[in-house]
CSV table of N, CA and C in Angstrom, one decimal:
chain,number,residue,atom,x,y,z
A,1,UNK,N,0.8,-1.2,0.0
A,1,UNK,CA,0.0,0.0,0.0
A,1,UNK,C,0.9,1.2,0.0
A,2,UNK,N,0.6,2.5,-0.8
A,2,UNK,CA,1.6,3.7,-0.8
A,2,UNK,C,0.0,4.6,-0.6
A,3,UNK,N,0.6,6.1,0.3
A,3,UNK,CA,0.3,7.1,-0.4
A,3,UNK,C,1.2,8.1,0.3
A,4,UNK,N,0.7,9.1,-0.4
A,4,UNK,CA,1.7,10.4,-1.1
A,4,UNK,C,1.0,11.7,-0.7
A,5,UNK,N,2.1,12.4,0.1
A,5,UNK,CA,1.4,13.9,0.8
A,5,UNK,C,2.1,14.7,0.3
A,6,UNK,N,1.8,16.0,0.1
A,6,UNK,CA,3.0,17.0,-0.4
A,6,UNK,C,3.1,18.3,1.0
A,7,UNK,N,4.3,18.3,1.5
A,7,UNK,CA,4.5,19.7,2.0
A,7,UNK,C,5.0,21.1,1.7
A,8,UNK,N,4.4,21.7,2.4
A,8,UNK,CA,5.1,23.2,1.9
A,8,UNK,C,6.1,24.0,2.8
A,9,UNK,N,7.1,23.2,3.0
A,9,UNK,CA,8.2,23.8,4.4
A,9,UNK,C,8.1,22.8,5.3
A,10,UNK,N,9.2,23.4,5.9
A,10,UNK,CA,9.8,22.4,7.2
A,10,UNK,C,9.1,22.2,7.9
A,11,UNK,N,8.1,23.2,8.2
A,11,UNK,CA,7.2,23.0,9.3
A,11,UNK,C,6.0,21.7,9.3
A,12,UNK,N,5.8,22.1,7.9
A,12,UNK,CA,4.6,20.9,7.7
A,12,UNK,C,5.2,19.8,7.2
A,13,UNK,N,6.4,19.4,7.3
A,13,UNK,CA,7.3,18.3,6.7
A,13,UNK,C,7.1,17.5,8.4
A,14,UNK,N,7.4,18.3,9.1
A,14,UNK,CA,7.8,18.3,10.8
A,14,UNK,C,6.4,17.8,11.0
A,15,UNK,N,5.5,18.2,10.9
A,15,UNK,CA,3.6,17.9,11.7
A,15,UNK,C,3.3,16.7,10.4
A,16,UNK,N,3.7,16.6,9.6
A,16,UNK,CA,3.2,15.0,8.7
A,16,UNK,C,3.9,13.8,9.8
A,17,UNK,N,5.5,14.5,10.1
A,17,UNK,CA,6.0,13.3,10.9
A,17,UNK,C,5.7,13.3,12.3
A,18,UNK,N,4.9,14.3,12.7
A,18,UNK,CA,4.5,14.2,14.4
A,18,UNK,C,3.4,13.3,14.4
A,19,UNK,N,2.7,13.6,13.2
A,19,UNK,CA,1.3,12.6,13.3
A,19,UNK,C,1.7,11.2,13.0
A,20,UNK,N,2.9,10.7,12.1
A,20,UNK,CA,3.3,9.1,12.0
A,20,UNK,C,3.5,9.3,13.5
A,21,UNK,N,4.9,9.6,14.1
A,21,UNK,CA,5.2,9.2,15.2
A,21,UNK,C,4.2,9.2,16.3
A,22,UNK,N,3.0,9.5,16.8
A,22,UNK,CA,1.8,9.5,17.8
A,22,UNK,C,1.3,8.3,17.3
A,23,UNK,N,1.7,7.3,16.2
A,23,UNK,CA,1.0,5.7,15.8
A,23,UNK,C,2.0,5.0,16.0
A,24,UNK,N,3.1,5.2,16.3
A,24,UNK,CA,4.1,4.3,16.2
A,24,UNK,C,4.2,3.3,17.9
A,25,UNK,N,5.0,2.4,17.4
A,25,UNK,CA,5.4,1.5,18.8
A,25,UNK,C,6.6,1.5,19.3
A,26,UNK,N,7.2,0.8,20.0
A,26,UNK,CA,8.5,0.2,20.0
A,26,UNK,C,8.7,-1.0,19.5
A,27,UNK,N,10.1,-1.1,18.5
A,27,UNK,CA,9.9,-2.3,17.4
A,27,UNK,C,9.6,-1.9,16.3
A,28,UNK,N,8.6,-0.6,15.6
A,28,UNK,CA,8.4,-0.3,14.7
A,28,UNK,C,9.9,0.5,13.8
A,29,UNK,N,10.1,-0.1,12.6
A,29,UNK,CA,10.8,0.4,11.6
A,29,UNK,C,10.5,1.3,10.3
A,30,UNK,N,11.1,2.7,10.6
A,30,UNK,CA,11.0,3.9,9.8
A,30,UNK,C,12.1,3.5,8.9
A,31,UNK,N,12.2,3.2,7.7
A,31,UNK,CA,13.1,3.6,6.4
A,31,UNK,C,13.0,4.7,5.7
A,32,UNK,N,13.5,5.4,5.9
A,32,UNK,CA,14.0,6.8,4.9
A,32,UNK,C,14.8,7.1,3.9
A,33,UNK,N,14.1,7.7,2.6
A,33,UNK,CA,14.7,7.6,1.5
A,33,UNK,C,14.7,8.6,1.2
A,34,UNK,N,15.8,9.4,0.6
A,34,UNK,CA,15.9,10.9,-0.2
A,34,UNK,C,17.4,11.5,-0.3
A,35,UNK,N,17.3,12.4,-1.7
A,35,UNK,CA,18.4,12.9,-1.5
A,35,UNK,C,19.1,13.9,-0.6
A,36,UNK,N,20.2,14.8,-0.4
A,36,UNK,CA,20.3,15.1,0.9
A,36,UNK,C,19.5,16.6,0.5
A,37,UNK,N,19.2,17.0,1.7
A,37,UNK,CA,18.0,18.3,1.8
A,37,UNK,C,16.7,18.2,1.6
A,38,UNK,N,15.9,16.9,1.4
A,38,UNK,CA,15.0,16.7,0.8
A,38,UNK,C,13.9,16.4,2.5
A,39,UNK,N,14.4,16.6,3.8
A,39,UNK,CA,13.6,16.5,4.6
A,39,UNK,C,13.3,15.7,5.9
A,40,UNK,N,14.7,14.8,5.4
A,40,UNK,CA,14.4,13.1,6.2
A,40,UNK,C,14.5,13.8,7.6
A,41,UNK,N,15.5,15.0,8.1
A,41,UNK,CA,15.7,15.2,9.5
A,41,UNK,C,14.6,16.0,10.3
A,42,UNK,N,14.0,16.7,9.2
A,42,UNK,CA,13.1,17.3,9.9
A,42,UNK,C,12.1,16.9,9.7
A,43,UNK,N,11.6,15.5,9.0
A,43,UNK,CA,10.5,14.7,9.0
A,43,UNK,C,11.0,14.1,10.7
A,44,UNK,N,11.8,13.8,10.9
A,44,UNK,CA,12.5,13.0,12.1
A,44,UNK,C,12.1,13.5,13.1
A,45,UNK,N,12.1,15.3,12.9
A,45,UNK,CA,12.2,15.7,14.5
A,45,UNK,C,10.5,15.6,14.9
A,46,UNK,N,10.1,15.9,14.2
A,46,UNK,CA,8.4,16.1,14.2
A,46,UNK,C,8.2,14.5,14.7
A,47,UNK,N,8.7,13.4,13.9
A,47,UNK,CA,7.8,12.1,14.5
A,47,UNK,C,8.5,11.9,16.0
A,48,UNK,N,9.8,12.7,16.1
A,48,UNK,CA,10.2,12.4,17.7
A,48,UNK,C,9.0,13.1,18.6
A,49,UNK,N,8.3,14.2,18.2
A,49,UNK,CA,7.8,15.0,18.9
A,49,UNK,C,6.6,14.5,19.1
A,50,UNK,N,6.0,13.7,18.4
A,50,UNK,CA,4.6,12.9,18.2
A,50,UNK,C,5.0,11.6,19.2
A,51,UNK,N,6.7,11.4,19.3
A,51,UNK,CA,6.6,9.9,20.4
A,51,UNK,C,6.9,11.2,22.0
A,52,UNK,N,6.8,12.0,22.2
A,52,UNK,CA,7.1,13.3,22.8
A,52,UNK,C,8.5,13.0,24.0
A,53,UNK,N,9.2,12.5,22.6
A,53,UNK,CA,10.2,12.9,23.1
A,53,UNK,C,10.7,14.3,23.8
A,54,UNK,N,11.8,14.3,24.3
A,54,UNK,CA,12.6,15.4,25.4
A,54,UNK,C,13.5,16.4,24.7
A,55,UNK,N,14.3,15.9,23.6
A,55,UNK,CA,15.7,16.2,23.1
A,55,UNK,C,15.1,16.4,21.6
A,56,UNK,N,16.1,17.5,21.2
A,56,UNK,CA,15.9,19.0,20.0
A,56,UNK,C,16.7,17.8,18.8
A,57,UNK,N,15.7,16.9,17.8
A,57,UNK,CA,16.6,16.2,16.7
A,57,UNK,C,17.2,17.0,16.2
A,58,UNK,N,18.4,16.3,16.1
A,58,UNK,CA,19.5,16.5,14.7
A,58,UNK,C,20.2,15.9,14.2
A,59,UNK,N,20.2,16.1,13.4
A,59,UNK,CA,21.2,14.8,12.2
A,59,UNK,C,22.5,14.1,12.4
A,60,UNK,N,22.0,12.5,12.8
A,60,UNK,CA,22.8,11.4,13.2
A,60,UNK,C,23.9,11.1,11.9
A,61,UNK,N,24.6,12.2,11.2
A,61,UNK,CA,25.2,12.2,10.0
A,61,UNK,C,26.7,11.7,10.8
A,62,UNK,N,27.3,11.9,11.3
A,62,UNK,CA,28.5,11.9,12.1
A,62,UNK,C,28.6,10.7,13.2
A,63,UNK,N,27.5,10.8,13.9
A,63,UNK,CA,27.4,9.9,15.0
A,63,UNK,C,26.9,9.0,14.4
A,64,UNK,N,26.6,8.8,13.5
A,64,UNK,CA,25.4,7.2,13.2
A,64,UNK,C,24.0,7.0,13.9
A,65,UNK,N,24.2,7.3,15.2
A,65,UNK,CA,22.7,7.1,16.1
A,65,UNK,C,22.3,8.4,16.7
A,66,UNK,N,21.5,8.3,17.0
A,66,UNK,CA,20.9,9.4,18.3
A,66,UNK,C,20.1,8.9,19.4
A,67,UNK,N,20.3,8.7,19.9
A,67,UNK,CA,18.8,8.3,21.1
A,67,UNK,C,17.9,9.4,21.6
A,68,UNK,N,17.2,9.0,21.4
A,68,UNK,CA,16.0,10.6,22.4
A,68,UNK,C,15.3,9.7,23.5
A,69,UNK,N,15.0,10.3,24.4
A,69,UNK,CA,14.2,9.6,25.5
A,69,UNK,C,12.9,10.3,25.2
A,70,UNK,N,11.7,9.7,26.0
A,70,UNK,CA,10.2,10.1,25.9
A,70,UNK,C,9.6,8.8,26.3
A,71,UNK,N,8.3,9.1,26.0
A,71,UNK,CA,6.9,7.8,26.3
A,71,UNK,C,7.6,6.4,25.7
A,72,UNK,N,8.4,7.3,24.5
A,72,UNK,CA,8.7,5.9,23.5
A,72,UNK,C,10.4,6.3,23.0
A,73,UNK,N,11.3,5.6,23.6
A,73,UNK,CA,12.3,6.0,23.1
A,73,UNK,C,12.6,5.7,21.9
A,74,UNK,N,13.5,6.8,21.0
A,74,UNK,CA,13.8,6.4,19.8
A,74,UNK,C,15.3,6.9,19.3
A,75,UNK,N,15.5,5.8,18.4
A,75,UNK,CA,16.7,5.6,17.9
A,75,UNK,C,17.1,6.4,16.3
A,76,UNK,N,17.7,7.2,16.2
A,76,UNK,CA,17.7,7.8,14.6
A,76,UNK,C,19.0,7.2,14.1
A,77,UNK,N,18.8,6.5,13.6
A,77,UNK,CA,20.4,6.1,12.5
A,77,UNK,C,20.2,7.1,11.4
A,78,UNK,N,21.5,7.3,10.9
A,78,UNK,CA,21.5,7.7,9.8
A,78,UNK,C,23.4,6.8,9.3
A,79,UNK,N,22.8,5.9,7.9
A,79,UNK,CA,23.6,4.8,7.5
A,79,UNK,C,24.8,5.3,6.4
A,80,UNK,N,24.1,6.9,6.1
A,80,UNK,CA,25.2,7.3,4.7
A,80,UNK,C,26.5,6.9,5.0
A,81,UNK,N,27.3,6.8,5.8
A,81,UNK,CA,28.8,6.6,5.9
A,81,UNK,C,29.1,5.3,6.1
A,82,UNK,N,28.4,4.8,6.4
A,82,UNK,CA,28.5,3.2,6.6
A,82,UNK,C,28.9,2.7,5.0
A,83,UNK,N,30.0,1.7,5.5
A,83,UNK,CA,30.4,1.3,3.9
A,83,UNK,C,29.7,-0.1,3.8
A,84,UNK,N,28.8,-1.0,4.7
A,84,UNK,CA,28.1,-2.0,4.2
A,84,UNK,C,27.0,-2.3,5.5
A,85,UNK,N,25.6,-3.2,5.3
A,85,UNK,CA,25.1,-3.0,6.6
A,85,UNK,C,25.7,-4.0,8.0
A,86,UNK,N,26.4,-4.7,7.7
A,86,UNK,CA,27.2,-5.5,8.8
A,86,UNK,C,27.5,-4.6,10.0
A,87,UNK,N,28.2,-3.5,9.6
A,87,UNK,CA,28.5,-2.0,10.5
A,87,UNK,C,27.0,-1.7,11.3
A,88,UNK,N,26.0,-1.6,10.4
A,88,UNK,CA,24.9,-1.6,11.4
A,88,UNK,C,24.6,-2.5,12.7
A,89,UNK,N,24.8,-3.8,12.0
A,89,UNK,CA,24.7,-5.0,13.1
A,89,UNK,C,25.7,-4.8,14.4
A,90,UNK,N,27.1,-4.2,13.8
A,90,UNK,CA,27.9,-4.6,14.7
A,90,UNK,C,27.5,-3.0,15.8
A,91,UNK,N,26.6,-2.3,15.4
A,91,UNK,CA,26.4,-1.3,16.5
A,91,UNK,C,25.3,-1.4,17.5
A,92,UNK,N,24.5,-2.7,17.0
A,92,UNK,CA,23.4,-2.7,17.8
A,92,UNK,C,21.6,-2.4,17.5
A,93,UNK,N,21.9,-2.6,16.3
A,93,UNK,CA,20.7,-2.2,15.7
A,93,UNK,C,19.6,-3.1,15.8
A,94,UNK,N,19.9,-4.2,16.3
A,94,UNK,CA,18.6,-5.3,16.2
A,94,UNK,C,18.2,-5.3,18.2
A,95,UNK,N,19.0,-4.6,18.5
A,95,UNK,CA,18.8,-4.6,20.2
A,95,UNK,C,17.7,-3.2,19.9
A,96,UNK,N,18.2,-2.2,19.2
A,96,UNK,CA,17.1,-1.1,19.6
A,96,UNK,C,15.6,-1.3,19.0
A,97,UNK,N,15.6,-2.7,17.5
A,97,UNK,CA,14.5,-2.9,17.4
A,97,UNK,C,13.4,-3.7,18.8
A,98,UNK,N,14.4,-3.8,19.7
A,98,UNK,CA,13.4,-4.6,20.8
A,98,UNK,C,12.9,-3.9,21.9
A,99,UNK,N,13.1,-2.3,21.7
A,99,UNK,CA,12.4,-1.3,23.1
A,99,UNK,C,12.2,0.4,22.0
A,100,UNK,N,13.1,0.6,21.2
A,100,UNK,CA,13.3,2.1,20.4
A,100,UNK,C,12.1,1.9,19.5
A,101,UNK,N,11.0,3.0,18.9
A,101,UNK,CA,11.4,3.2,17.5
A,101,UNK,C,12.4,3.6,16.9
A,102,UNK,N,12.5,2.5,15.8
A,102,UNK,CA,13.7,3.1,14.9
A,102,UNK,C,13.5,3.8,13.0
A,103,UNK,N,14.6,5.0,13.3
A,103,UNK,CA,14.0,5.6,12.3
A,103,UNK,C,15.8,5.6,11.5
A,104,UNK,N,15.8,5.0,10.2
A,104,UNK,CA,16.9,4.7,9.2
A,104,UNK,C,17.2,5.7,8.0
A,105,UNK,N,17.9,6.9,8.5
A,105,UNK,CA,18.3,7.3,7.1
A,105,UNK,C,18.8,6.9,6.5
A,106,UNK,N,18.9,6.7,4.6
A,106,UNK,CA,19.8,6.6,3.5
A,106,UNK,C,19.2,4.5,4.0
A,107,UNK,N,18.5,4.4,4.5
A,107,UNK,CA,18.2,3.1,4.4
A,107,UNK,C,17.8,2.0,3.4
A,108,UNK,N,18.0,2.5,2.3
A,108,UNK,CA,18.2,1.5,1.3
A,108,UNK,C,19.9,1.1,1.1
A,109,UNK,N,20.6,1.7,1.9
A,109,UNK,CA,22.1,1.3,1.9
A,109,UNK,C,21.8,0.0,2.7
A,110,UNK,N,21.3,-0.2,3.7
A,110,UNK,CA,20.8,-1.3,4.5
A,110,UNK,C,19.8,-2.3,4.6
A,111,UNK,N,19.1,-2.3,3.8
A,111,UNK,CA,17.7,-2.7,3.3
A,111,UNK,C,17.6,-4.3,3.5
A,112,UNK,N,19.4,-4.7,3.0
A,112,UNK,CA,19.4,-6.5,3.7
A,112,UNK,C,19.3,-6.9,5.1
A,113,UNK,N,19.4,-6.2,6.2
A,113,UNK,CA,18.8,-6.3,7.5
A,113,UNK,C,18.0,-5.8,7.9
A,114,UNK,N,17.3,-5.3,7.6
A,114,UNK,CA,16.0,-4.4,7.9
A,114,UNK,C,14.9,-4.6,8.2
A,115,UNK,N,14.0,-5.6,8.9
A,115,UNK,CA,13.1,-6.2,9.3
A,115,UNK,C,12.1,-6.5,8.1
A,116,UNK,N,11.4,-7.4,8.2
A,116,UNK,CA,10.6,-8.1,6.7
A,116,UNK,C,9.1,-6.9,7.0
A,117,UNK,N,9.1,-6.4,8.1
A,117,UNK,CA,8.4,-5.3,8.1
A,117,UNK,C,8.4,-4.1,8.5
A,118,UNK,N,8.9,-3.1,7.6
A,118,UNK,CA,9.1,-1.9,7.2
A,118,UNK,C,8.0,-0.3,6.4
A,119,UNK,N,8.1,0.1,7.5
A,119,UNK,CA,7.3,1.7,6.8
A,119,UNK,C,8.4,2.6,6.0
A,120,UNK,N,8.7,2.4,4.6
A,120,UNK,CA,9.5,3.0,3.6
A,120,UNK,C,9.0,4.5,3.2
A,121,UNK,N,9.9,5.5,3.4
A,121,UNK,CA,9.2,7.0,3.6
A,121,UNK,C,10.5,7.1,2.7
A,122,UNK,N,9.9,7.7,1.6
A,122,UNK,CA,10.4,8.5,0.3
A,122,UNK,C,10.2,9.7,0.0
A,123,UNK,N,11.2,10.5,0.0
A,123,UNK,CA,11.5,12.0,0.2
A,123,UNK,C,11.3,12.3,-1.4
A,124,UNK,N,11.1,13.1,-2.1
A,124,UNK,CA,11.4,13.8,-3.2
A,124,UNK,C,10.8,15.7,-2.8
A,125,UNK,N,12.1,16.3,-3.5
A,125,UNK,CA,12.2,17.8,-3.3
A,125,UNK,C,11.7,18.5,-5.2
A,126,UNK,N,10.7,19.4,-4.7
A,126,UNK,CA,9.8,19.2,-5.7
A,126,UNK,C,9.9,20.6,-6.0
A,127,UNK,N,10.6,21.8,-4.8
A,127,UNK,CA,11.2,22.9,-5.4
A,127,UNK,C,11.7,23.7,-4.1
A,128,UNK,N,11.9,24.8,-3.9
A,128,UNK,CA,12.9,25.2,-2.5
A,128,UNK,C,11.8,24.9,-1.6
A,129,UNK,N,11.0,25.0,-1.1
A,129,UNK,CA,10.0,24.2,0.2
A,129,UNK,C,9.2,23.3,-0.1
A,130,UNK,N,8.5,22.5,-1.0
A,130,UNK,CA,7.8,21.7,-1.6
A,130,UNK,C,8.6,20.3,-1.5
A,131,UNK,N,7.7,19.6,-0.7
A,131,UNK,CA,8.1,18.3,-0.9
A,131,UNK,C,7.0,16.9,-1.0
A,132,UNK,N,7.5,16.0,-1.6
A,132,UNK,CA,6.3,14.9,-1.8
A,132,UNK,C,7.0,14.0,-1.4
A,133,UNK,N,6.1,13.5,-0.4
A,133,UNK,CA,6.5,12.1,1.1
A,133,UNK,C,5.8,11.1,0.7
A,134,UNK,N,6.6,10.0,0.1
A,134,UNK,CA,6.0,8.7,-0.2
A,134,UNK,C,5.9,7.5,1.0
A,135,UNK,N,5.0,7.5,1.2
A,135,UNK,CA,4.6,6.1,2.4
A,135,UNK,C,4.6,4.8,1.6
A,136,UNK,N,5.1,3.6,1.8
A,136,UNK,CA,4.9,2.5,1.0
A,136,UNK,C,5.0,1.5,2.8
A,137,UNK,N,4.0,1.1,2.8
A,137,UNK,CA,4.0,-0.4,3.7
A,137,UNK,C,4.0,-1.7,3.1
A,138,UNK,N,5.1,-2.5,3.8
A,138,UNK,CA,5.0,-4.0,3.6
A,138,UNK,C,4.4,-4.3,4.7
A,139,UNK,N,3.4,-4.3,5.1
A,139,UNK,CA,2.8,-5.4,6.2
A,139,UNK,C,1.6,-4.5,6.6
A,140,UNK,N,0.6,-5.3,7.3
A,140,UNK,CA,-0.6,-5.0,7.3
A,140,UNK,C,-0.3,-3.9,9.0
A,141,UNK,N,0.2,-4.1,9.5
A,141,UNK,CA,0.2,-2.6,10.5
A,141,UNK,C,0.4,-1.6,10.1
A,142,UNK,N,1.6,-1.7,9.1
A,142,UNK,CA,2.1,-0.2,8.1
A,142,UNK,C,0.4,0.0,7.4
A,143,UNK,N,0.2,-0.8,6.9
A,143,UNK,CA,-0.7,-0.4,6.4
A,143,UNK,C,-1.7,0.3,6.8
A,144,UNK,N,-2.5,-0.5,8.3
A,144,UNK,CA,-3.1,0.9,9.3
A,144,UNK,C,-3.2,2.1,9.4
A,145,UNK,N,-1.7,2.2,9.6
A,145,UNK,CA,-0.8,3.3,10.0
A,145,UNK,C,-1.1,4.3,8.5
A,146,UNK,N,-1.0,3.8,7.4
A,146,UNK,CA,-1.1,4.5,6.6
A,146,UNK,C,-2.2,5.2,6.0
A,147,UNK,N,-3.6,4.5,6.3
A,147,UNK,CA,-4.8,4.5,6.3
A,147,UNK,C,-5.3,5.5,7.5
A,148,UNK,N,-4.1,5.5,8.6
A,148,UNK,CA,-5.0,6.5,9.6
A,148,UNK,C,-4.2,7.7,9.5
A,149,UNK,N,-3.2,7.8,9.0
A,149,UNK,CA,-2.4,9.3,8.4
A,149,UNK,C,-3.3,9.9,7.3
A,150,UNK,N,-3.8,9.4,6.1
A,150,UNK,CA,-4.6,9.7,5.5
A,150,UNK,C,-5.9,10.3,5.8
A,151,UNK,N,-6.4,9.9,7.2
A,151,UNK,CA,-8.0,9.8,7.3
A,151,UNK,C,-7.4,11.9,8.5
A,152,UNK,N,-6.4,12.0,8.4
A,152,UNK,CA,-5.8,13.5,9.2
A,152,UNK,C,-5.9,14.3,8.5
């Protein structure tokens, strides 16, 4: 199942992802896809603010992870420097699927460990604030999830 929202600025890039993150669990897997500037961090901070987290997101470009604490703690990878996904494994990634949401930038670099159920979030930049957010679920929770972002 896909569908497709368009925003006009960070702000509403930020409240598309506050309203995923207020559906999410712990265990649930965010894949993020886009080129760079197209949204993924500030789609990120918004769904941290929907799990109401504590701590101001920013881009796990350096560090690889972030943790935020809140109702639901959450894990932000971001994979771009990683030269294969084994590096993922060896940091811990399958421990934060068992209490974090986890949210994967540049995650189709990783896509062979990635749980067989995945909410794949596809960025495209459509002009300097305009952007179109592709939801695709493999599994029938994503799919909920997707059906109740729509029905907002």
């Amino acid at each position: 199942m896909k569908a497709t929202f368009e925003t006009n600025g960070v702000l509403e890039t930020e409240k598309l992802g506050e309203a995923l993150g207020k559906l999410l669990s712990p265990g649930d897997c965010v894949a993020l896809q886009g080129e760079l500037g197209a949204g993924k961090t500030a789609f990120t901070r918004g769904l941290a603010r929907g799990l109401d987290a504590v701590d101001y997101v920013t881009s796990p470009t350096f560090t690889i992870i972030n943790e935020y604490g809140g109702d639901i703690p959450l894990a932000h990878m971001d994979v771009y420097r990683l030269n294969d996904a084994f590096e993922l494994e060896d940091i811990g990634f399958r421990e934060y699927l068992r209490s974090h949401v986890v949210v994967v930038e540049w995650a189709g670099k990783v896509a062979d460990i990635l749980p067989p159920e995945v909410l794949w979030v596809e960025f495209e930049i459509l002009d300097d604030k305009r952007r179109r957010i592709t939801f695709t679920a493999t599994a029938g929770r994503y799919e909920k999830i997707i059906r109740e972002l729509k029905q907002q």
